């Protein structure tokens, strides 16, 4: 069965979605990721969806679920590289993903995770400053 | 029953063309007239020839396959006239001016037979009406195309995304915000954010005359989409009246950074990205 690889980089987990997401794959990912966080004690999850050019409400909910689950296991989640069309679709679907951190690309996402860890804050969707 | 008008057109093509050319000259279609390329005689000859081709079967319908080149000719004529700003009446007069020479020939041919003459005039009128209506219809369509294109151009012109600073984009919005415009604005802004990798986008609404709940809704959507992409959004240029309206309408702009002027927004954006402006004197 097809799986999305979860890579460990230091204390972070890197998930790159490079295939079309279907519902079962999303559920498997959610499952695998939860286990991986528990096993590795990761403090942050970087979810790269730059190759994802189509979303539905299910995948949108999955993103927000993954973030919520990770935060219960005391890991921050950053969703990076969302395509404009995907962002517009999610907003039109009413899925504003409150509480999910976002960044433009993987590099900035990583930096954001680091600052979050340094500040020791939990995921609350707002960035520092202002 | 054979079509008398078509017969006349076929047998007297050269004479009709001669008469018609004279009429055209008089009504301003001739030398230096409506045809910009100067080949008015060629156009008239072609038109007559195309009518001949379209009526080969002895009957005429503007929708038929035989009339396709004729339709194309009229469409081309309408388009040229529409883009040059001529009225529909002027455009149609080209077709209708052909009536006079044809009627004259009909009268000559059926001088003694009133019924035949009436028949001939009726079928000729039918033919020219179809052609005229087609001309006007395509003229209208060309004009609508022009309007649509101008609207699109205006849309694109009115939503330029400008780079203010390294990592700071600005979008000065001008004009009323409706759904289709917001969509285009949102798409172009998000696209530019991806292209430039900018972390902060400033939407300046100084040029937006009114803000109602719908406009606010659109703004909120745009801000959310920008946040989802991983960038931040500041809304600037909120005039005093607009601020009052927003509060009176009970629109919740909590969670959105708003500034009174673009300058304030830029200052904040630079502060966030770690730039400091100092004056050297």
mmCIF file of C-alpha atoms in Angstrom, chain B residues 31-127:
data_model
loop_
_atom_site.group_PDB
_atom_site.id
_atom_site.type_symbol
_atom_site.label_atom_id
_atom_site.label_comp_id
_atom_site.label_asym_id
_atom_site.label_seq_id
_atom_site.Cartn_x
_atom_site.Cartn_y
_atom_site.Cartn_z
ATOM 1 C CA UNK B 31 -13.275 57.021 -51.996
ATOM 2 C CA UNK B 32 -11.882 57.986 -48.602
ATOM 3 C CA UNK B 33 -15.086 56.731 -46.986
ATOM 4 C CA UNK B 34 -15.875 53.999 -44.524
ATOM 5 C CA UNK B 35 -13.458 51.387 -45.869
ATOM 6 C CA UNK B 36 -10.105 52.240 -44.434
ATOM 7 C CA UNK B 37 -8.114 50.245 -46.979
ATOM 8 C CA UNK B 38 -9.514 52.235 -49.915
ATOM 9 C CA UNK B 39 -10.567 49.147 -51.844
ATOM 10 C CA UNK B 40 -14.281 49.911 -51.609
ATOM 11 C CA UNK B 41 -14.961 48.721 -55.134
ATOM 12 C CA UNK B 42 -13.279 45.413 -54.404
ATOM 13 C CA UNK B 43 -15.361 44.956 -51.263
ATOM 14 C CA UNK B 44 -18.592 45.744 -53.075
ATOM 15 C CA UNK B 45 -17.711 43.352 -55.889
ATOM 16 C CA UNK B 46 -16.801 40.629 -53.414
ATOM 17 C CA UNK B 47 -20.040 41.112 -51.498
ATOM 18 C CA UNK B 48 -22.145 40.812 -54.643
ATOM 19 C CA UNK B 49 -20.161 37.812 -55.760
ATOM 20 C CA UNK B 50 -20.649 36.138 -52.377
ATOM 21 C CA UNK B 51 -24.401 36.717 -52.570
ATOM 22 C CA UNK B 52 -24.285 35.040 -55.955
ATOM 23 C CA UNK B 53 -22.462 32.063 -54.476
ATOM 24 C CA UNK B 54 -24.806 31.814 -51.501
ATOM 25 C CA UNK B 55 -27.880 31.773 -53.756
ATOM 26 C CA UNK B 56 -26.614 29.186 -56.212
ATOM 27 C CA UNK B 57 -29.250 26.709 -55.085
ATOM 28 C CA UNK B 58 -32.056 29.106 -56.082
ATOM 29 C CA UNK B 59 -32.975 29.969 -52.507
ATOM 30 C CA UNK B 60 -31.288 31.896 -49.745
ATOM 31 C CA UNK B 61 -30.892 31.483 -46.030
ATOM 32 C CA UNK B 62 -28.313 33.341 -44.020
ATOM 33 C CA UNK B 63 -27.765 30.230 -41.873
ATOM 34 C CA UNK B 64 -27.003 27.878 -44.784
ATOM 35 C CA UNK B 65 -23.582 26.404 -45.491
ATOM 36 C CA UNK B 66 -23.421 28.156 -48.870
ATOM 37 C CA UNK B 67 -23.735 31.494 -47.102
ATOM 38 C CA UNK B 68 -20.773 30.850 -44.768
ATOM 39 C CA UNK B 69 -18.283 33.018 -46.717
ATOM 40 C CA UNK B 70 -20.938 35.721 -46.973
ATOM 41 C CA UNK B 71 -21.472 35.606 -43.215
ATOM 42 C CA UNK B 72 -17.731 35.796 -42.700
ATOM 43 C CA UNK B 73 -17.573 38.854 -44.959
ATOM 44 C CA UNK B 74 -20.352 40.623 -43.029
ATOM 45 C CA UNK B 75 -18.824 39.680 -39.679
ATOM 46 C CA UNK B 76 -15.510 41.081 -40.789
ATOM 47 C CA UNK B 77 -17.217 44.269 -41.958
ATOM 48 C CA UNK B 78 -19.125 44.650 -38.673
ATOM 49 C CA UNK B 79 -16.013 44.057 -36.638
ATOM 50 C CA UNK B 80 -14.010 46.658 -38.521
ATOM 51 C CA UNK B 81 -16.826 49.170 -38.258
ATOM 52 C CA UNK B 82 -17.379 48.472 -34.556
ATOM 53 C CA UNK B 83 -13.733 48.908 -33.642
ATOM 54 C CA UNK B 84 -13.652 52.153 -35.607
ATOM 55 C CA UNK B 85 -16.620 53.439 -33.637
ATOM 56 C CA UNK B 86 -19.147 53.607 -36.484
ATOM 57 C CA UNK B 87 -22.813 53.233 -35.534
ATOM 58 C CA UNK B 88 -24.831 50.118 -36.317
ATOM 59 C CA UNK B 89 -27.010 52.128 -38.710
ATOM 60 C CA UNK B 90 -23.955 53.149 -40.710
ATOM 61 C CA UNK B 91 -22.789 49.555 -40.839
ATOM 62 C CA UNK B 92 -26.130 48.192 -41.962
ATOM 63 C CA UNK B 93 -26.522 50.909 -44.590
ATOM 64 C CA UNK B 94 -23.812 49.181 -46.618
ATOM 65 C CA UNK B 95 -26.074 46.164 -47.064
ATOM 66 C CA UNK B 96 -29.326 48.082 -47.434
ATOM 67 C CA UNK B 97 -27.947 50.433 -50.076
ATOM 68 C CA UNK B 98 -27.864 47.450 -52.421
ATOM 69 C CA UNK B 99 -31.676 47.398 -52.367
ATOM 70 C CA UNK B 100 -32.059 50.405 -54.594
ATOM 71 C CA UNK B 101 -30.211 49.092 -57.683
ATOM 72 C CA UNK B 102 -31.799 45.666 -57.298
ATOM 73 C CA UNK B 103 -35.300 47.130 -57.054
ATOM 74 C CA UNK B 104 -34.601 49.288 -60.094
ATOM 75 C CA UNK B 105 -33.593 46.210 -62.109
ATOM 76 C CA UNK B 106 -36.650 44.334 -60.883
ATOM 77 C CA UNK B 107 -38.869 47.165 -62.001
ATOM 78 C CA UNK B 108 -37.234 47.114 -65.408
ATOM 79 C CA UNK B 109 -37.629 43.367 -65.800
ATOM 80 C CA UNK B 110 -41.247 43.162 -64.619
ATOM 81 C CA UNK B 111 -42.518 46.553 -65.717
ATOM 82 C CA UNK B 112 -45.769 45.166 -67.063
ATOM 83 C CA UNK B 113 -46.470 42.495 -64.417
ATOM 84 C CA UNK B 114 -47.356 44.002 -61.039
ATOM 85 C CA UNK B 115 -47.650 40.633 -59.294
ATOM 86 C CA UNK B 116 -44.247 39.496 -60.463
ATOM 87 C CA UNK B 117 -42.761 42.831 -59.421
ATOM 88 C CA UNK B 118 -44.311 42.587 -55.950
ATOM 89 C CA UNK B 119 -43.023 39.004 -55.674
ATOM 90 C CA UNK B 120 -39.564 40.029 -56.700
ATOM 91 C CA UNK B 121 -39.451 42.969 -54.317
ATOM 92 C CA UNK B 122 -40.694 40.796 -51.496
ATOM 93 C CA UNK B 123 -38.030 38.131 -52.000
ATOM 94 C CA UNK B 124 -35.336 40.777 -52.399
ATOM 95 C CA UNK B 125 -36.470 42.475 -49.187
ATOM 96 C CA UNK B 126 -36.389 39.143 -47.396
ATOM 97 C CA UNK B 127 -32.866 38.512 -48.583
#
